[in-house]
Tab-separated table of C-alpha atoms in Angstrom:
chain	number	residue	atom	x	y	z
A	1	MET	CA	18.444	-10.695	33.829
A	2	THR	CA	21.511	-11.899	31.624
A	3	ALA	CA	22.601	-10.608	28.233
A	4	ARG	CA	21.856	-13.918	27.030
A	5	ALA	CA	18.181	-14.021	28.143
A	6	LEU	CA	17.711	-10.238	26.602
A	7	LYS	CA	18.910	-11.280	23.317
A	8	THR	CA	16.680	-14.162	23.120
A	9	ALA	CA	13.859	-12.084	24.386
A	10	GLY	CA	14.734	-9.574	21.784
A	11	MET	CA	14.621	-12.039	18.839
A	12	VAL	CA	11.362	-13.406	20.195
A	13	GLU	CA	9.792	-9.917	20.093
A	14	ARG	CA	11.319	-9.029	16.743
A	15	HIS	CA	10.018	-12.517	15.225
A	16	ALA	CA	6.668	-12.947	16.892
A	17	PRO	CA	4.832	-10.876	13.935
A	18	LEU	CA	6.571	-13.149	11.285
A	19	ALA	CA	5.325	-16.192	13.249
A	20	MET	CA	1.351	-14.888	13.668
A	21	ALA	CA	1.624	-14.332	9.977
A	22	GLY	CA	2.653	-18.034	8.946
A	23	LEU	CA	0.140	-19.387	11.561
A	24	ILE	CA	-2.562	-17.172	9.348
A	25	LEU	CA	-1.074	-18.669	6.306
A	26	PHE	CA	-1.028	-22.174	7.592
A	27	LEU	CA	-3.488	-22.745	9.922
A	28	PRO	CA	-6.560	-22.876	7.418
A	29	LEU	CA	-4.955	-26.271	5.862
A	30	ILE	CA	-6.766	-28.075	9.096
A	31	LEU	CA	-10.025	-26.765	7.104
A	32	ILE	CA	-9.290	-26.697	3.601
A	33	ASP	CA	-8.078	-29.228	0.847
A	34	PRO	CA	-4.583	-27.864	0.032
A	35	GLY	CA	-5.555	-27.179	-3.728
A	36	THR	CA	-8.147	-24.945	-2.574
A	37	TRP	CA	-5.933	-23.365	0.183
A	38	LEU	CA	-3.164	-22.747	-2.785
A	39	VAL	CA	-5.726	-20.860	-4.588
A	40	LEU	CA	-6.798	-18.671	-1.528
A	41	ALA	CA	-3.445	-18.338	-0.309
A	42	ILE	CA	-2.116	-16.500	-4.046
A	43	ALA	CA	-5.136	-14.657	-4.193
A	44	GLY	CA	-4.997	-13.207	-0.617
A	45	LEU	CA	-1.112	-12.784	-1.050
A	46	ALA	CA	-2.027	-10.761	-4.550
A	47	MET	CA	-4.702	-8.732	-2.574
A	48	GLY	CA	-2.113	-7.944	0.482
A	49	MET	CA	0.869	-6.635	-2.393
A	50	MET	CA	-1.925	-4.219	-4.332
A	51	ILE	CA	-3.337	-2.735	-0.761
A	52	PHE	CA	0.840	-2.457	-0.004
A	53	LEU	CA	1.213	-0.622	-2.633
A	54	MET	CA	-1.353	1.687	-1.968
A	55	ALA	CA	-0.732	1.645	1.917
A	56	SER	CA	3.126	2.023	2.066
A	57	GLY	CA	2.688	5.886	0.887
A	58	LEU	CA	0.428	6.660	3.458
A	59	THR	CA	2.378	4.978	6.021
A	60	LEU	CA	5.352	7.054	5.093
A	61	VAL	CA	3.446	10.476	5.044
A	62	PHE	CA	1.865	9.627	8.157
A	63	GLY	CA	4.684	7.854	9.959
A	64	LEU	CA	7.265	10.026	9.049
A	65	MET	CA	5.911	13.325	8.215
A	66	ASP	CA	3.102	13.084	11.083
A	67	VAL	CA	0.326	14.024	8.750
A	68	LEU	CA	-2.999	12.390	8.553
A	69	ASN	CA	-3.560	12.564	4.745
A	70	PHE	CA	-7.622	11.688	3.969
A	71	ALA	CA	-6.935	12.684	0.326
A	72	HIS	CA	-4.675	9.629	-0.316
A	73	GLY	CA	-7.538	7.986	-1.854
A	74	ALA	CA	-7.747	10.755	-4.105
A	75	PHE	CA	-4.070	9.917	-5.847
A	76	VAL	CA	-5.162	6.366	-5.847
A	77	ALA	CA	-8.349	7.483	-7.858
A	78	VAL	CA	-6.189	9.559	-10.155
A	79	GLY	CA	-3.533	6.641	-11.139
A	80	ALA	CA	-6.899	4.315	-11.944
A	81	TYR	CA	-8.469	6.916	-14.340
A	82	LEU	CA	-5.038	7.868	-15.730
A	83	ALA	CA	-4.914	3.703	-16.666
A	84	THR	CA	-7.945	3.831	-18.544
A	85	GLY	CA	-7.030	6.683	-21.015
A	86	LEU	CA	-3.315	4.753	-21.377
A	87	LEU	CA	-4.654	1.290	-21.664
A	88	SER	CA	-7.971	1.478	-23.084
A	89	PRO	CA	-8.270	1.043	-27.096
A	90	GLY	CA	-6.897	4.225	-28.572
A	91	GLY	CA	-4.901	4.966	-25.812
A	92	PRO	CA	-0.615	5.386	-26.468
A	93	PHE	CA	-0.067	2.080	-24.704
A	94	ALA	CA	-2.642	0.242	-26.512
A	95	GLY	CA	-0.818	-0.588	-29.405
A	96	LEU	CA	1.600	-2.777	-27.029
A	97	MET	CA	-1.261	-5.014	-25.611
A	98	GLY	CA	-2.625	-8.164	-27.209
A	99	VAL	CA	0.453	-9.579	-28.659
A	100	SER	CA	2.626	-10.849	-25.948
A	101	LEU	CA	2.773	-11.301	-22.276
A	102	LEU	CA	6.059	-9.210	-22.454
A	103	GLY	CA	4.284	-6.409	-24.606
A	104	ASP	CA	1.333	-6.438	-22.104
A	105	VAL	CA	3.200	-6.222	-18.813
A	106	GLY	CA	5.525	-3.639	-20.750
A	107	ALA	CA	2.150	-1.340	-21.338
A	108	MET	CA	0.941	-1.813	-17.746
A	109	LEU	CA	4.343	-0.845	-16.428
A	110	LEU	CA	4.574	2.185	-18.287
A	111	ALA	CA	1.353	3.239	-17.512
A	112	ILE	CA	2.448	2.733	-13.809
A	113	LEU	CA	5.478	5.027	-14.387
A	114	VAL	CA	2.973	8.100	-16.079
A	115	ALA	CA	0.272	7.554	-13.391
A	116	CYS	CA	3.065	7.855	-11.022
A	117	ALA	CA	4.932	10.856	-12.299
A	118	ALA	CA	1.360	12.465	-12.742
A	119	ALA	CA	0.455	12.116	-9.150
A	120	GLY	CA	3.703	12.750	-8.051
A	121	VAL	CA	3.287	16.404	-9.580
A	122	LEU	CA	-0.233	16.751	-8.353
A	123	GLY	CA	1.351	15.378	-4.869
A	124	LEU	CA	4.028	18.170	-4.462
A	125	VAL	CA	1.312	20.856	-5.543
A	126	PHE	CA	-1.244	19.372	-2.975
A	127	GLU	CA	1.650	19.931	-0.581
A	128	ARG	CA	2.865	23.003	-1.049
A	129	VAL	CA	-0.771	24.628	-1.372
A	130	ILE	CA	-2.661	22.655	1.127
A	131	VAL	CA	-0.622	20.466	3.384
A	132	ARG	CA	2.151	22.658	4.234
A	133	ARG	CA	-0.374	24.917	5.937
A	134	VAL	CA	-1.340	22.384	8.697
A	135	TYR	CA	1.596	20.660	9.800
A	136	GLY	CA	1.763	19.598	13.406
A	137	ALA	CA	-2.359	20.153	13.344
A	138	HIS	CA	-4.000	17.003	13.324
A	139	LEU	CA	-7.743	18.379	13.346
A	140	ARG	CA	-6.994	20.669	10.785
A	141	GLN	CA	-5.232	17.873	8.718
A	142	ILE	CA	-7.844	15.833	8.915
A	143	LEU	CA	-10.757	18.677	7.846
A	144	ILE	CA	-8.455	19.863	5.111
A	145	THR	CA	-7.394	16.715	3.552
A	146	VAL	CA	-11.238	15.259	3.640
A	147	GLY	CA	-12.092	18.188	1.723
A	148	GLY	CA	-9.213	18.107	-0.492
A	149	LEU	CA	-10.761	14.137	-1.545
A	150	ILE	CA	-14.300	15.598	-1.967
A	151	VAL	CA	-12.808	18.784	-4.509
A	152	ALA	CA	-10.730	15.997	-6.144
A	153	GLU	CA	-13.677	13.355	-6.774
A	154	GLN	CA	-15.708	16.684	-8.197
A	155	LEU	CA	-12.754	17.222	-10.541
A	156	ILE	CA	-12.680	13.521	-11.656
A	157	THR	CA	-16.331	13.489	-12.224
A	158	VAL	CA	-15.783	16.757	-14.340
A	159	ILE	CA	-13.133	15.038	-16.426
A	160	TRP	CA	-14.014	11.990	-17.089
A	161	GLY	CA	-17.735	11.949	-16.025
A	162	ALA	CA	-19.596	9.928	-13.589
A	163	ASP	CA	-20.318	6.980	-15.180
A	164	PRO	CA	-17.986	3.750	-14.662
A	165	ILE	CA	-15.460	2.935	-16.945
A	166	PRO	CA	-14.309	-0.483	-18.220
A	167	LEU	CA	-10.704	-1.534	-17.884
A	168	PRO	CA	-10.171	-4.939	-19.066
A	169	LYS	CA	-6.971	-6.712	-18.000
A	170	PRO	CA	-4.241	-7.130	-20.763
A	171	GLU	CA	-5.443	-10.323	-22.760
A	172	THR	CA	-2.378	-12.678	-21.979
A	173	LEU	CA	-2.916	-11.576	-18.322
A	174	ARG	CA	-6.433	-12.816	-18.205
A	175	GLY	CA	-7.076	-16.564	-17.491
A	176	SER	CA	-5.135	-18.934	-15.609
A	177	ILE	CA	-2.332	-21.138	-15.394
A	178	PHE	CA	-2.295	-24.715	-14.255
A	179	ILE	CA	-0.261	-25.971	-11.497
A	180	GLY	CA	-1.299	-29.680	-11.419
A	181	ASP	CA	-4.906	-29.492	-11.026
A	182	ILE	CA	-4.428	-26.147	-9.288
A	183	ALA	CA	-5.646	-23.284	-11.395
A	184	VAL	CA	-3.687	-19.907	-10.782
A	185	GLU	CA	-4.779	-16.578	-12.051
A	186	ARG	CA	-2.236	-14.777	-14.102
A	187	TYR	CA	-2.896	-11.274	-12.940
A	188	ARG	CA	-2.464	-12.368	-9.769
A	189	LEU	CA	0.798	-13.979	-10.077
A	190	VAL	CA	2.043	-10.574	-11.554
A	191	ALA	CA	0.506	-8.678	-8.994
A	192	CYS	CA	2.549	-10.501	-6.112
A	193	ALA	CA	5.764	-9.833	-8.493
A	194	LEU	CA	5.248	-6.220	-8.766
A	195	GLY	CA	4.240	-6.065	-5.252
A	196	LEU	CA	7.637	-7.806	-3.899
A	197	VAL	CA	9.619	-5.664	-6.306
A	198	ALA	CA	8.275	-2.599	-5.030
A	199	TYR	CA	8.806	-3.673	-1.198
A	200	LEU	CA	12.727	-4.558	-2.057
A	201	GLY	CA	12.949	-1.119	-3.735
A	202	MET	CA	11.705	0.779	-0.947
A	203	HIS	CA	13.731	-1.235	1.846
A	204	PHE	CA	16.973	-0.666	-0.208
A	205	ALA	CA	16.327	2.981	-0.695
A	206	LEU	CA	15.577	3.381	3.170
A	207	ASN	CA	18.177	1.307	4.188
A	208	ARG	CA	20.649	1.328	2.133
A	209	THR	CA	20.915	4.915	0.380
A	210	ARG	CA	22.343	8.240	1.838
A	211	ILE	CA	18.604	9.529	1.369
A	212	GLY	CA	17.088	6.744	2.932
A	213	LEU	CA	19.254	7.339	6.144
A	214	LEU	CA	18.614	10.879	6.332
A	215	VAL	CA	14.959	10.473	6.102
A	216	ARG	CA	14.711	8.025	9.109
A	217	ALA	CA	17.404	10.194	10.868
A	218	GLY	CA	15.109	13.231	10.433
A	219	VAL	CA	12.557	11.318	12.158
A	220	GLU	CA	14.613	10.247	15.100
A	221	ASN	CA	16.434	13.744	15.583
A	222	ARG	CA	15.010	16.359	13.307
A	223	GLU	CA	17.282	19.391	14.987
A	224	MET	CA	20.381	17.018	14.939
A	225	VAL	CA	20.091	16.607	11.166
A	226	GLU	CA	19.319	20.143	10.744
A	227	ALA	CA	22.222	21.214	12.325
A	228	LEU	CA	24.076	18.912	10.115
A	229	GLY	CA	23.289	21.044	7.093
A	230	TYR	CA	20.550	19.028	5.593
A	231	ARG	CA	16.970	20.473	4.835
A	232	VAL	CA	14.795	17.822	6.311
A	233	ARG	CA	11.767	19.751	5.184
A	234	ARG	CA	12.571	18.858	1.514
A	235	LEU	CA	13.544	15.591	2.304
A	236	PHE	CA	9.942	15.270	3.612
A	237	VAL	CA	8.188	17.186	1.041
A	238	GLY	CA	10.098	14.326	-1.388
A	239	VAL	CA	8.335	11.752	0.703
A	240	PHE	CA	5.188	13.356	0.208
A	241	VAL	CA	5.509	13.054	-3.436
A	242	ALA	CA	6.721	9.555	-3.419
A	243	GLY	CA	3.837	8.472	-1.088
A	244	THR	CA	1.069	9.845	-3.617
A	245	ALA	CA	3.450	8.456	-6.657
A	246	LEU	CA	2.781	5.154	-4.964
A	247	ALA	CA	-0.787	5.573	-4.417
A	248	ALA	CA	-1.328	5.814	-8.147
A	249	ALA	CA	0.711	2.909	-8.690
A	250	GLY	CA	-1.682	0.715	-6.459
A	251	GLY	CA	-4.680	2.586	-8.194
A	252	VAL	CA	-3.615	1.089	-11.595
A	253	MET	CA	-3.490	-2.389	-10.085
A	254	TRP	CA	-6.076	-2.218	-8.331
A	255	ALA	CA	-8.137	-0.833	-11.098
A	256	LEU	CA	-6.933	-3.662	-13.373
A	257	TYR	CA	-8.056	-6.120	-11.050
A	258	GLN	CA	-11.343	-4.821	-10.435
A	259	GLU	CA	-11.654	-3.883	-14.262
A	260	ILE	CA	-13.703	-1.255	-13.727
A	261	VAL	CA	-13.293	2.374	-12.647
A	262	THR	CA	-15.607	4.673	-10.388
A	263	VAL	CA	-15.153	8.072	-9.032
A	264	HIS	CA	-14.997	6.343	-5.412
A	265	ILE	CA	-12.231	3.816	-6.276
A	266	GLY	CA	-9.863	5.420	-4.044
A	267	ALA	CA	-12.234	6.049	-0.864
A	268	ASP	CA	-13.679	2.790	-1.562
A	269	VAL	CA	-10.693	1.191	-0.515
A	270	MET	CA	-8.883	3.434	2.176
A	271	ILE	CA	-10.721	1.401	4.993
A	272	LEU	CA	-8.569	-1.238	4.220
A	273	VAL	CA	-5.372	1.008	3.447
A	274	PHE	CA	-5.855	2.612	6.945
A	275	ILE	CA	-6.390	-0.896	8.525
A	276	VAL	CA	-2.789	-1.696	7.211
A	277	VAL	CA	-0.765	1.150	8.192
A	278	ILE	CA	-2.383	0.984	11.506
A	279	ILE	CA	-1.313	-2.940	12.118
A	280	GLY	CA	1.737	-2.667	10.450
A	281	GLY	CA	2.888	0.501	12.521
A	282	LEU	CA	3.324	3.937	11.495
A	283	GLY	CA	5.940	4.836	9.309
A	284	SER	CA	7.426	0.931	8.675
A	285	VAL	CA	7.414	0.006	5.606
A	286	GLY	CA	8.338	-3.650	6.586
A	287	GLY	CA	5.278	-3.283	8.980
A	288	CYS	CA	2.949	-1.983	5.988
A	289	PHE	CA	4.013	-4.764	4.003
A	290	LEU	CA	3.392	-7.715	6.691
A	291	GLY	CA	0.263	-5.919	7.432
A	292	ALA	CA	-1.107	-5.553	3.952
A	293	LEU	CA	-0.089	-9.983	3.472
A	294	LEU	CA	-2.266	-10.486	6.685
A	295	VAL	CA	-5.251	-8.253	5.776
A	296	GLY	CA	-5.498	-10.309	2.011
A	297	LEU	CA	-4.905	-13.517	3.303
A	298	THR	CA	-7.278	-13.033	6.212
A	299	ALA	CA	-10.004	-11.500	3.803
A	300	ASN	CA	-10.007	-14.192	1.573
A	301	PHE	CA	-9.704	-17.220	3.763
A	302	MET	CA	-12.711	-15.804	6.104
A	303	GLY	CA	-14.461	-14.972	3.135
A	304	TYR	CA	-14.319	-18.807	2.269
A	305	LEU	CA	-14.698	-20.362	5.608
A	306	ALA	CA	-17.117	-17.915	7.143
A	307	PRO	CA	-18.598	-15.488	4.546
A	308	THR	CA	-20.876	-13.767	7.030
A	309	LEU	CA	-17.925	-12.767	9.607
A	310	ALA	CA	-15.531	-11.853	6.410
A	311	LEU	CA	-16.559	-8.111	6.082
A	312	GLY	CA	-15.588	-7.601	9.704
A	313	SER	CA	-12.478	-9.930	10.050
A	314	ASN	CA	-9.978	-6.903	9.375
A	315	ILE	CA	-11.507	-4.904	11.761
A	316	LEU	CA	-11.049	-7.994	14.195
A	317	LEU	CA	-7.575	-8.635	13.317
A	318	MET	CA	-6.923	-5.076	13.568
A	319	VAL	CA	-8.372	-5.169	17.225
A	320	ALA	CA	-6.171	-8.618	18.224
A	321	VAL	CA	-2.915	-6.989	17.152
A	322	LEU	CA	-3.286	-3.486	18.757
A	323	LEU	CA	-4.362	-5.469	22.042
A	324	TRP	CA	-1.190	-7.185	21.256
A	325	ARG	CA	1.073	-4.537	20.340
A	326	PRO	CA	-0.643	-0.786	20.567
A	327	ARG	CA	1.696	0.694	18.512
A	328	GLY	CA	1.591	-2.125	15.415
A	329	LEU	CA	3.631	-4.658	14.462
A	330	TYR	CA	6.894	-2.877	13.504
A	331	PRO	CA	6.452	0.764	14.460
A	332	ALA	CA	9.265	3.107	12.567
A	333	THR	CA	10.213	4.894	15.651
A	334	LYS	CA	10.458	4.189	19.788
A	335	ASN	CA	8.359	7.474	20.682
């Protein structure tokens, strides 16, 4: 095979998942009128962005550290419950809300930052006390992190109670804006924007900074990086803390989207999160981003076109992707 043919084959291999995403996005236009299609597409993209925030931390921990963290949902729940205390009437950021769009978005961003900081500290403790003892032992990781999730849910019940807590969206993020005759929910547009900013930030950090370079090099050849004098274990602890912080950010966004917080809010969404991580390829932020969008779009389009198949649509999507690419769309490593 010539060099040109190899280059062409590589480009097709690299861009084929994007073509698949375009197919899932635009194919429903054959069956749906353009106005309804636009509403469903934006709803799917917004759902995908929120799932991406929760899944991106797990794919980093799963793919880069080889840790099966089934307690990831606990950090999603922690972020959601902290948001109820920060944004509800009487909370520290409640005074910023209800005045202007800038104030509402600012209050939401502050709540996300506080939730990320708190979840990061908890993640550091969780890694030091529990996870570090089971590195390289997958079965023990599953057992101990599932146990950690159960304990975390019980602690949440003790602190916040067992009853669901309402968390209304900020006033200016409620309702819709109109594009012609088409109504688009404001909160979904904000979710799309925040998810895109988070993805670009992570892409920049992993590909354009020294720390990102060391993390990726440590995944490919840990011994070589350590021989150069870098402490790979410390880098990976930082990755774990960042992963738990991102889970909390996703928890805040998901809680505002659902407008109610229960103790199982993290565990309930973990099936979608794992599907996204597997579709995208372990350790790949880009793959996770594309996988989350595919899951969000598939769920919304199938929910409209074939409601009886909606529940299993993402499972079918994952099976189809794995039959095509057994290691996911864009796996982070070649091994």
